[in-house]
Tab-separated table of C-alpha atoms in Angstrom:
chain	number	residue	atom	x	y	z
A	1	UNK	CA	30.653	-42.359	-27.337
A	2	UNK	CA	28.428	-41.248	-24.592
A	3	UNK	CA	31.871	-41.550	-22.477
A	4	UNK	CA	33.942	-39.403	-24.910
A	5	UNK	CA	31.506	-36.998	-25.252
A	6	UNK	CA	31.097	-35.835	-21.242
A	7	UNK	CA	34.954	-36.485	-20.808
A	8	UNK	CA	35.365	-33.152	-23.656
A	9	UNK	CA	32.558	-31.790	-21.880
A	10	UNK	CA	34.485	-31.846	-18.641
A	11	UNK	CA	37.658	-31.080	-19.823
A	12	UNK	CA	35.695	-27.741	-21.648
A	13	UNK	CA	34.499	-26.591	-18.346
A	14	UNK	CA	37.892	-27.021	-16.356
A	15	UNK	CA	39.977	-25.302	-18.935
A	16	UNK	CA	36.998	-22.195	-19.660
A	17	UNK	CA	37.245	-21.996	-15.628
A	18	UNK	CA	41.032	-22.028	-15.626
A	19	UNK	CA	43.293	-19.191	-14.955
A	20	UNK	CA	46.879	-19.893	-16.197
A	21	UNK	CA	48.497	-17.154	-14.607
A	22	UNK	CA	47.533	-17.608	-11.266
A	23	UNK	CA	48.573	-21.521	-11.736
A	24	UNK	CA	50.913	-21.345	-13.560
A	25	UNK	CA	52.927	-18.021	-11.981
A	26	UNK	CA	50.970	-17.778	-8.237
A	27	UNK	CA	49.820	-14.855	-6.935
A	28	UNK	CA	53.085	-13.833	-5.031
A	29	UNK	CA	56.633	-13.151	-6.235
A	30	UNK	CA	59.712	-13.352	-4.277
A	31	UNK	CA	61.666	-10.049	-4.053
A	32	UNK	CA	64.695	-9.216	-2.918
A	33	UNK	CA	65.524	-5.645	-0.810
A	34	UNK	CA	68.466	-4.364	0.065
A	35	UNK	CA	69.570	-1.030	2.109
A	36	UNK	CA	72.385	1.251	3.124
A	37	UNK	CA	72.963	0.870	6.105
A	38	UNK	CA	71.668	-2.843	6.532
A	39	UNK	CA	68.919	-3.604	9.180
A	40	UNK	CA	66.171	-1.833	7.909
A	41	UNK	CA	62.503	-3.224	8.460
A	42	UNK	CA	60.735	-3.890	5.031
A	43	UNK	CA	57.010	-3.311	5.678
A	44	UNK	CA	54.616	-3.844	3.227
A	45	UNK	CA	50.493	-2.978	4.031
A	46	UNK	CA	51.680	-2.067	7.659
A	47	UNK	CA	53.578	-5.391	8.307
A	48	UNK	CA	56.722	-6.423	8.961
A	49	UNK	CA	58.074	-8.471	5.772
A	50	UNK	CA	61.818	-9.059	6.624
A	51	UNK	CA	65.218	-7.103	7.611
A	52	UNK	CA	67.775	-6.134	4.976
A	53	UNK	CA	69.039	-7.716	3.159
A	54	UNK	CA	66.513	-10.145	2.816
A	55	UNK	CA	64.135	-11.726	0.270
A	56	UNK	CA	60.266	-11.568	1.024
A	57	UNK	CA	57.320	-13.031	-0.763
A	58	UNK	CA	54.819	-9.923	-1.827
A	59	UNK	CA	51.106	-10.507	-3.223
A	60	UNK	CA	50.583	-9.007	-6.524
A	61	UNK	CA	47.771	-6.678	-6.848
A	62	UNK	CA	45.993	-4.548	-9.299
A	63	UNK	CA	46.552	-1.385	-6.671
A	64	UNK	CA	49.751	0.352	-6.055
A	65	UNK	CA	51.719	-1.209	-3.966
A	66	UNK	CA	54.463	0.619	-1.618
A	67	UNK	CA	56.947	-1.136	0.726
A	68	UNK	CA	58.647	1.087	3.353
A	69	UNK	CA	62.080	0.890	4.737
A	70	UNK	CA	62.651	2.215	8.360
A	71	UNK	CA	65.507	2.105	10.774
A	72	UNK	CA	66.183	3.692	14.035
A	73	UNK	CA	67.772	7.491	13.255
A	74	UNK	CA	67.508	7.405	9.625
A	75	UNK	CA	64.147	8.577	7.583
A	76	UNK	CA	61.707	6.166	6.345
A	77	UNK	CA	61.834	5.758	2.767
A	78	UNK	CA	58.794	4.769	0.535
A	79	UNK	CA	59.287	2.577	-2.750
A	80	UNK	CA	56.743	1.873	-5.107
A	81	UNK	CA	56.878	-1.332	-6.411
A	82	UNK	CA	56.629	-1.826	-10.459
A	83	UNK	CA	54.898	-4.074	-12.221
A	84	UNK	CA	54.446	-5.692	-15.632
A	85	UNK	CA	51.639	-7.462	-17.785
A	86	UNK	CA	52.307	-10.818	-17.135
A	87	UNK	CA	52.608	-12.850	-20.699
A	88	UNK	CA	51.163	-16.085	-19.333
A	89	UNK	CA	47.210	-14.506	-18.748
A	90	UNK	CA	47.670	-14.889	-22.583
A	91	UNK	CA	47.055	-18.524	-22.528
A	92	UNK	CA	43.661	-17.518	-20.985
A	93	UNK	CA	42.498	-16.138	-24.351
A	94	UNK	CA	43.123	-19.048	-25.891
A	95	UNK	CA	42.157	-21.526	-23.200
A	96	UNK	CA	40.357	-20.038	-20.293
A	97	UNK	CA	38.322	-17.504	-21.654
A	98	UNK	CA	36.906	-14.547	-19.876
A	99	UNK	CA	36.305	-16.129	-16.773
A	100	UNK	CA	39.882	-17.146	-16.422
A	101	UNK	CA	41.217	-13.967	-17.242
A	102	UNK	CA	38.812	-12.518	-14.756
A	103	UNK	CA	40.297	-14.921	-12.226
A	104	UNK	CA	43.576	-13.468	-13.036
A	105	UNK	CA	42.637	-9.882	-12.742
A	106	UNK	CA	40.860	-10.981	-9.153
A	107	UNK	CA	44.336	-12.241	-7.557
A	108	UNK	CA	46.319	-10.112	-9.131
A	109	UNK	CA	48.040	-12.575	-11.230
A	110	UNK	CA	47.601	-10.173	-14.599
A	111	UNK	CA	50.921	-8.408	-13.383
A	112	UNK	CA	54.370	-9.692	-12.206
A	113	UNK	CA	56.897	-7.408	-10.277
A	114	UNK	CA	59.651	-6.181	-11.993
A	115	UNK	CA	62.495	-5.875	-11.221
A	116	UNK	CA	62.855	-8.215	-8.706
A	117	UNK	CA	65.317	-6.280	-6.862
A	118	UNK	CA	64.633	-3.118	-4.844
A	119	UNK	CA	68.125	-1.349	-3.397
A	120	UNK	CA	67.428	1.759	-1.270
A	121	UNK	CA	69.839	4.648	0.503
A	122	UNK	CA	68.591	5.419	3.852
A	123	UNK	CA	68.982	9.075	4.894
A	124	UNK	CA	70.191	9.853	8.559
A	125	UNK	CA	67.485	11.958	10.464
């Protein structure tokens, strides 16, 4: 009994601690750029991500967050990335409480990107 009772205790205090979203979803998503012409740098927070077209992993965030594409002799172009409420902090409600919702909102797991698909037209300078 004794046994039973501190394995539900345990298992209480994982799950209440427990943030599904950020487990279950991660705190990155993998997005894809493209741009005309090809070659442009993707830089996200003032690095380097990738080259078009290319895929890069981008941490969520509660803050706006802006990728830039530059290339030699054409104008840089800002993007603003979209997001949306991510469906799987619901199980946090149920499960993990406040605290793992709070966890959630901390890495930025609350949101998800979408789309996952940014195509830009570069302008020549």
């Amino acid at each position: 009994m004794k046994r039973t009772l501190s394995l539900v205790l345990g298992l209480s205090i994982v799950l209440s601690t427990t943030s599904c979203a950020s487990i279950f979803t991660g705190t990155k998503d993998s997005i894809a750029f493209t741009s005309t012409p090809e070659g442009a740098k993707v830089i996200h927070k003032g690095k380097e991500k990738c080259t078009t077209p290319c895929s890069a992993e981008i941490p969520r965030g509660l803050g706006k967050q802006i990728v830039m594409f530059e290339k030699e002799g054409f104008e840089t172009k800002e993007v603003k990335l979209t997001k949306t409420f991510n469906p799987v902090t619901l199980l946090n409600i149920l499960l993990g409480g406040a605290i793992g919702v709070g966890i959630d909102a901390a890495t930025g797991s609350l949101t998800k990107y979408s789309p996952k698909s940014y195509t830009v037209e570069l302008e020549s300078k």
